Amino acid sequence: MEDMKKRKLGEASGDGETSSEEEMRSLLDPLPKPQLVHLLSKLGSQYPSIAEEIRSIASADPVHRKLFVRGLAWNTTSETLCAAFIVHGEIEEGAVIYDKATGKSRGYGFITYKNMESAHNALRAPSKMIDGRLAVCNLACEGLSGASTTHDLAQRKLYIGGLSPDITSEKLLDFFGKYGDIEEGSVAYDKDTNESRGFGFVTYKTVDASKRAIDDPNKMLGGRNIIVKLADSHKGKSQQTQLPTAVVPMALPTAAGYQQPGNAHAGTVPVGYSYPQTVASYPASYPSSTPTAPAPYQTQPQIHYAPVNLKKEPLGLPSTPVGIGGYPYYISKQ
């Protein structure tokens, strides 16, 4: 049966090769990509010649040879990056990416091998210690959607706080390596001074390893009690959103049925209030038990008084003093 298949392939390479290729193209062109991939992988597994042709075409495409490396130290150069990856094969191109404005490393770079097999060898051990930091690599075509962005990443990545300034990434990884295999981890360093910021991150390959690290009550490193918790919980606490006070509505305590004035006080700008306030309206009708309004007061008659003529007194003492009742009186001598 196998000889018959090979004989048919040999017959297809005769004079009718051009017409056969055009016919195959017309048949394959409308097929969706997943179906074509399934067909070629099946043929490649059955016929070594087809498998070799597929490998040759794939190796020529940089998408299978270019790696994205993240988590680099700020002092890592392109030379030290290439030195860490050259053990897996000949490198065609390798570089650390720098910020154009500041001229400092952005913490990641790229490695392009000459052969696809070299890239595959490097991906078998994606975590590499470079300049004191554990860097991680994946295919550049995957970007940040590589192995470290799986659904359980939030349960595997830990925040480590309270670190001593002399704790390096090697010491950090050596301490937490006893709980399980580490995928990625490093102490956080300042970009300008390259000094430790007193915290770091460790990402385990399994959730069980991260749970063991959290549950262990004996966490003393560098003579200090360190903080170990899930990185997501620390991020949510530090980046808690706050509503601006100027837009928080506040209700003023007012009596029911009292209409709030619409003009603000002069010289003041009300903040967070809106005028007029919505208040409860008066009831349409009062209960029958409410007493009726009192009768109006009776009109009082007006009282007329006789006009009084005022006599203007002359200035000074009168010529003849007049006493009470119009009788004259005398002023005694002193």
Short mmCIF file of C-alpha atoms in Angstrom, two decimals:
data_model
loop_
_atom_site.label_atom_id
_atom_site.label_comp_id
_atom_site.label_asym_id
_atom_site.label_seq_id
_atom_site.Cartn_x
_atom_site.Cartn_y
_atom_site.Cartn_z
CA MET A 1 0.00 0.00 0.00
CA GLU A 2 2.83 2.36 0.87
CA ASP A 3 4.58 1.53 -2.44
CA MET A 4 1.38 2.37 -4.32
CA LYS A 5 1.24 5.83 -2.71
CA LYS A 6 4.86 6.53 -3.63
CA ARG A 7 4.19 5.32 -7.20
CA LYS A 8 1.28 7.76 -7.52
CA LEU A 9 3.48 10.62 -6.28
CA GLY A 10 6.11 9.67 -8.86
CA GLU A 11 3.56 9.67 -11.65
CA ALA A 12 2.40 13.14 -10.62
CA SER A 13 5.90 14.50 -11.31
CA GLY A 14 5.73 13.64 -15.02
CA ASP A 15 4.61 15.75 -18.01
CA GLY A 16 1.34 16.76 -16.42
CA GLU A 17 3.02 18.60 -13.51
CA THR A 18 1.84 22.08 -14.54
CA SER A 19 -1.75 21.10 -15.10
CA SER A 20 -1.78 19.11 -11.87
CA GLU A 21 -0.45 22.09 -9.88
CA GLU A 22 -3.06 24.41 -11.34
CA GLU A 23 -5.74 21.91 -10.56
CA MET A 24 -4.51 21.58 -6.94
CA ARG A 25 -4.48 25.35 -6.55
CA SER A 26 -8.04 25.66 -7.74
CA LEU A 27 -9.07 22.99 -5.26
CA LEU A 28 -7.11 24.37 -2.30
CA ASP A 29 -7.77 28.07 -2.80
CA PRO A 30 -11.32 28.17 -1.36
CA LEU A 31 -10.42 26.01 1.65
CA PRO A 32 -10.13 27.76 5.04
CA LYS A 33 -6.76 28.03 6.77
CA PRO A 34 -7.45 25.49 9.57
CA GLN A 35 -8.36 22.85 6.99
CA LEU A 36 -5.20 23.55 4.98
CA VAL A 37 -3.04 23.33 8.10
CA HIS A 38 -4.63 20.00 8.98
CA LEU A 39 -4.04 18.68 5.45
CA LEU A 40 -0.37 19.74 5.28
CA SER A 41 0.42 18.44 8.74
CA LYS A 42 -1.13 15.10 7.83
CA LEU A 43 0.87 14.88 4.58
CA GLY A 44 4.06 15.99 6.34
CA SER A 45 3.72 13.26 8.94
CA GLN A 46 3.28 10.65 6.19
CA TYR A 47 5.92 11.78 3.68
CA PRO A 48 9.37 12.95 4.86
CA SER A 49 9.97 14.92 1.66
CA ILE A 50 6.89 17.06 2.27
CA ALA A 51 7.88 17.54 5.92
CA GLU A 52 11.34 18.75 4.88
CA GLU A 53 9.83 21.21 2.43
CA ILE A 54 7.54 22.60 5.15
CA ARG A 55 10.49 23.01 7.54
CA SER A 56 12.55 24.79 4.90
CA ILE A 57 9.79 27.31 4.16
CA ALA A 58 9.07 27.89 7.84
CA SER A 59 12.75 28.40 8.73
CA ALA A 60 13.11 31.08 6.07
CA ASP A 61 10.38 33.13 7.76
CA PRO A 62 11.68 35.24 10.72
CA VAL A 63 8.39 34.68 12.55
CA HIS A 64 9.76 31.27 13.67
CA ARG A 65 13.25 32.57 14.52
CA LYS A 66 12.67 35.88 16.32
CA LEU A 67 12.30 35.94 20.11
CA PHE A 68 10.95 38.64 22.39
CA VAL A 69 12.87 38.94 25.68
CA ARG A 70 11.30 40.86 28.59
CA GLY A 71 12.29 41.55 32.19
CA LEU A 72 15.80 42.79 31.38
CA ALA A 73 17.83 44.79 33.87
CA TRP A 74 18.26 48.50 33.17
CA ASN A 75 22.03 48.05 32.67
CA THR A 76 21.71 45.11 30.25
CA THR A 77 23.24 45.87 26.85
CA SER A 78 22.80 44.24 23.47
CA GLU A 79 26.16 42.44 23.92
CA THR A 80 25.19 40.85 27.25
CA LEU A 81 21.79 39.91 25.83
CA CYS A 82 23.33 38.11 22.86
CA ALA A 83 25.89 36.41 25.14
CA ALA A 84 23.06 34.83 27.13
CA PHE A 85 21.32 33.39 24.03
CA ILE A 86 24.24 32.40 21.82
CA VAL A 87 24.52 29.08 23.65
CA HIS A 88 21.46 27.86 21.70
CA GLY A 89 22.78 28.66 18.23
CA GLU A 90 24.10 31.29 15.84
CA ILE A 91 22.42 34.68 16.24
CA GLU A 92 21.50 36.73 13.19
CA GLU A 93 20.49 39.85 15.12
CA GLY A 94 20.06 40.84 18.75
CA ALA A 95 19.38 44.18 20.40
CA VAL A 96 18.06 45.84 23.55
CA ILE A 97 15.36 48.47 22.91
CA TYR A 98 16.15 51.94 24.30
CA ASP A 99 13.91 54.93 24.88
CA LYS A 100 14.53 57.62 22.25
CA ALA A 101 13.94 60.52 24.64
CA THR A 102 16.00 59.35 27.64
CA GLY A 103 18.41 56.92 25.96
CA LYS A 104 17.75 54.32 28.70
CA SER A 105 16.74 50.70 28.33
CA ARG A 106 13.03 49.96 28.19
CA GLY A 107 13.54 46.57 29.84
CA TYR A 108 13.11 44.31 26.80
CA GLY A 109 14.82 43.29 23.56
CA PHE A 110 14.80 40.89 20.59
CA ILE A 111 16.90 37.94 19.46
CA THR A 112 16.75 36.57 15.89
CA TYR A 113 18.48 33.24 15.21
CA LYS A 114 19.70 32.06 11.82
CA ASN A 115 17.98 28.71 12.20
CA MET A 116 14.53 27.86 13.46
CA GLU A 117 15.89 24.96 15.51
CA SER A 118 18.03 27.35 17.59
CA ALA A 119 14.95 29.38 18.52
CA HIS A 120 13.11 26.23 19.55
CA ASN A 121 16.03 25.20 21.76
CA ALA A 122 15.97 28.58 23.49
CA LEU A 123 12.22 28.29 24.12
CA ARG A 124 12.68 25.00 25.95
CA ALA A 125 14.22 27.03 28.80
CA PRO A 126 12.43 30.40 28.49
CA SER A 127 13.71 31.82 31.82
CA LYS A 128 17.32 33.03 31.80
CA MET A 129 19.38 34.91 34.41
CA ILE A 130 20.85 38.01 32.75
CA ASP A 131 22.71 40.67 34.77
CA GLY A 132 21.08 39.57 38.02
CA ARG A 133 17.53 39.45 36.73
CA LEU A 134 15.44 36.53 35.54
CA ALA A 135 14.38 37.39 31.99
CA VAL A 136 11.73 35.49 30.03
CA CYS A 137 11.50 34.90 26.29
CA ASN A 138 8.83 33.81 23.83
CA LEU A 139 8.21 34.07 20.11
CA ALA A 140 8.02 37.70 19.01
CA CYS A 141 4.88 36.99 16.97
CA GLU A 142 3.10 36.14 20.23
CA GLY A 143 4.03 39.48 21.82
CA LEU A 144 2.85 39.72 25.43
CA SER A 145 0.32 36.95 24.85
CA GLY A 146 2.89 34.27 25.64
CA ALA A 147 3.01 31.80 28.48
CA SER A 148 2.91 34.45 31.22
CA THR A 149 -0.57 35.73 30.33
CA THR A 150 -2.50 32.54 31.00
CA HIS A 151 -5.84 32.59 32.82
CA ASP A 152 -4.23 31.62 36.15
CA LEU A 153 -1.48 34.26 36.09
CA ALA A 154 -3.23 36.25 38.83
CA GLN A 155 -2.93 33.21 41.13
CA ARG A 156 0.73 32.56 40.29
CA LYS A 157 2.27 36.04 40.47
CA LEU A 158 3.30 37.26 43.94
CA TYR A 159 4.24 40.65 45.30
CA ILE A 160 7.21 40.60 47.70
CA GLY A 161 7.49 43.68 49.93
CA GLY A 162 9.74 44.85 52.77
CA LEU A 163 12.98 43.71 51.11
CA SER A 164 16.34 44.79 52.46
CA PRO A 165 18.42 46.99 50.12
CA ASP A 166 21.13 44.31 49.87
CA ILE A 167 18.71 41.63 48.59
CA THR A 168 19.47 40.91 44.93
CA SER A 169 17.35 39.07 42.40
CA GLU A 170 19.51 35.96 42.81
CA LYS A 171 18.90 35.90 46.57
CA LEU A 172 15.20 36.51 46.07
CA LEU A 173 14.82 33.68 43.57
CA ASP A 174 16.98 31.35 45.63
CA PHE A 175 14.77 31.94 48.70
CA PHE A 176 11.45 31.42 46.91
CA GLY A 177 12.71 28.57 44.75
CA LYS A 178 12.13 26.18 47.66
CA TYR A 179 8.36 26.46 47.16
CA GLY A 180 8.36 25.44 43.48
CA ASP A 181 9.62 26.16 39.96
CA ILE A 182 9.81 29.87 39.18
CA GLU A 183 8.85 31.13 35.76
CA GLU A 184 9.81 34.78 36.26
CA GLY A 185 10.98 36.98 39.10
CA SER A 186 13.13 39.93 40.03
CA VAL A 187 13.74 42.73 42.51
CA ALA A 188 12.38 46.09 41.32
CA TYR A 189 15.20 48.54 40.68
CA ASP A 190 15.18 52.30 40.17
CA LYS A 191 15.81 53.33 36.56
CA ASP A 192 18.08 56.25 37.46
CA THR A 193 20.11 54.89 40.39
CA ASN A 194 19.75 51.13 39.68
CA GLU A 195 19.14 50.64 43.42
CA SER A 196 16.55 48.33 44.94
CA ARG A 197 13.13 49.86 45.57
CA GLY A 198 12.44 47.48 48.45
CA PHE A 199 10.04 45.13 46.67
CA GLY A 200 9.91 42.58 43.86
CA PHE A 201 7.79 40.02 42.04
CA VAL A 202 7.91 36.25 41.69
CA THR A 203 5.81 34.26 39.21
CA TYR A 204 5.57 30.51 39.76
CA LYS A 205 4.81 27.93 37.11
CA THR A 206 1.99 26.42 39.19
CA VAL A 207 -0.71 27.81 41.48
CA ASP A 208 0.17 25.30 44.20
CA ALA A 209 3.69 26.71 44.50
CA SER A 210 2.39 30.24 44.98
CA LYS A 211 -0.04 29.03 47.66
CA ARG A 212 2.79 27.35 49.54
CA ALA A 213 4.79 30.57 49.49
CA ILE A 214 1.85 32.59 50.82
CA ASP A 215 0.85 30.10 53.52
CA ASP A 216 4.35 29.66 54.95
CA PRO A 217 4.44 31.75 58.17
CA ASN A 218 8.26 31.68 58.30
CA LYS A 219 9.17 34.39 55.79
CA MET A 220 12.36 36.03 57.04
CA LEU A 221 14.79 37.24 54.35
CA GLY A 222 17.88 39.38 54.93
CA GLY A 223 17.02 39.83 58.61
CA ARG A 224 13.58 41.27 57.83
CA ASN A 225 10.03 39.98 57.90
CA ILE A 226 8.89 40.26 54.30
CA ILE A 227 5.38 40.68 52.87
CA VAL A 228 4.14 38.00 50.48
CA LYS A 229 0.75 38.28 48.77
CA LEU A 230 -0.86 38.06 45.36
CA ALA A 231 0.35 40.83 43.05
CA ASP A 232 -3.18 41.64 41.89
CA SER A 233 -4.40 42.34 45.42
CA HIS A 234 -1.53 44.78 46.01
CA LYS A 235 -2.18 46.51 42.69
CA GLY A 236 -5.88 46.95 43.40
CA LYS A 237 -5.13 48.46 46.82
CA SER A 238 -2.53 50.94 45.55
CA GLN A 239 -4.59 52.08 42.56
CA GLN A 240 -7.93 52.52 44.31
CA THR A 241 -10.00 55.07 42.46
CA GLN A 242 -11.33 58.11 44.29
CA LEU A 243 -14.32 60.21 43.28
CA PRO A 244 -13.68 63.97 43.20
CA THR A 245 -15.39 65.78 46.04
CA ALA A 246 -16.72 68.47 43.75
CA VAL A 247 -19.16 66.09 42.09
CA VAL A 248 -20.45 64.25 45.15
CA PRO A 249 -24.13 65.22 45.65
CA MET A 250 -24.96 66.28 49.20
CA ALA A 251 -28.48 66.80 50.58
CA LEU A 252 -29.10 69.84 52.77
CA PRO A 253 -31.22 69.24 55.89
CA THR A 254 -34.40 71.25 55.26
CA ALA A 255 -37.88 71.10 56.75
CA ALA A 256 -40.48 69.26 54.75
CA GLY A 257 -42.44 71.55 52.45
CA TYR A 258 -39.91 74.43 52.67
CA GLN A 259 -38.86 75.76 49.28
CA GLN A 260 -35.07 76.14 49.00
CA PRO A 261 -34.05 79.57 47.64
CA GLY A 262 -32.40 79.58 44.27
CA ASN A 263 -29.85 82.37 44.80
CA ALA A 264 -26.54 81.64 46.43
CA HIS A 265 -25.06 83.95 49.07
CA ALA A 266 -23.07 86.83 47.69
CA GLY A 267 -19.33 86.25 47.52
CA THR A 268 -19.56 82.48 47.87
CA VAL A 269 -19.43 79.75 45.27
CA PRO A 270 -21.41 76.66 46.31
CA VAL A 271 -19.52 73.45 45.63
CA GLY A 272 -21.33 70.17 45.18
CA TYR A 273 -24.82 71.66 45.57
CA SER A 274 -27.51 72.23 42.99
CA TYR A 275 -30.26 74.83 43.29
CA PRO A 276 -33.21 74.75 43.69
CA GLN A 277 -33.37 71.66 45.88
CA THR A 278 -36.17 69.17 45.29
CA VAL A 279 -38.40 69.23 48.36
CA ALA A 280 -41.63 67.61 49.33
CA SER A 281 -44.78 69.43 48.26
CA TYR A 282 -47.66 70.40 50.57
CA PRO A 283 -50.43 67.83 50.82
CA ALA A 284 -53.41 68.45 48.60
CA SER A 285 -55.84 68.33 51.51
CA TYR A 286 -55.52 68.17 55.28
CA PRO A 287 -57.29 65.57 57.40
CA SER A 288 -60.77 66.39 58.65
CA SER A 289 -59.48 66.60 62.25
CA THR A 290 -57.56 69.77 61.44
CA PRO A 291 -59.30 72.79 63.10
CA THR A 292 -60.79 75.41 60.85
CA ALA A 293 -59.29 78.86 60.53
CA PRO A 294 -60.49 81.44 63.18
CA ALA A 295 -62.98 84.13 62.25
CA PRO A 296 -61.51 87.48 61.18
CA TYR A 297 -61.20 90.33 63.77
CA GLN A 298 -63.99 92.96 63.97
CA THR A 299 -63.25 96.37 62.52
CA GLN A 300 -62.49 98.90 65.33
CA PRO A 301 -64.02 102.42 65.02
CA GLN A 302 -61.65 105.30 64.48
CA ILE A 303 -61.25 107.87 67.34
CA HIS A 304 -60.88 111.54 66.36
CA TYR A 305 -58.92 113.88 68.63
CA ALA A 306 -59.20 117.69 68.71
CA PRO A 307 -56.31 119.54 67.15
CA VAL A 308 -53.77 121.10 69.57
CA ASN A 309 -52.36 124.55 68.88
CA LEU A 310 -48.79 124.82 70.02
CA LYS A 311 -47.57 128.22 71.09
CA LYS A 312 -43.96 129.04 70.35
CA GLU A 313 -42.13 130.30 73.40
CA PRO A 314 -39.77 133.25 73.02
CA LEU A 315 -36.10 132.75 73.71
CA GLY A 316 -34.68 133.71 77.13
CA LEU A 317 -36.43 134.24 80.51
CA PRO A 318 -39.94 135.66 80.60
CA SER A 319 -40.30 139.26 81.78
CA THR A 320 -42.74 138.30 84.56
CA PRO A 321 -42.24 134.78 85.97
CA VAL A 322 -45.39 132.79 86.05
CA GLY A 323 -45.90 129.99 88.56
CA ILE A 324 -48.32 127.13 88.71
CA GLY A 325 -51.86 128.01 87.71
CA GLY A 326 -50.78 131.34 86.21
CA TYR A 327 -49.78 132.91 89.59
CA PRO A 328 -46.54 134.89 89.68
CA TYR A 329 -43.69 133.66 91.86
CA TYR A 330 -40.65 135.37 93.17
CA ILE A 331 -37.00 134.32 93.06
CA SER A 332 -35.35 134.59 96.44
CA LYS A 333 -32.10 136.41 96.77
CA GLN A 334 -29.01 134.38 97.52
#
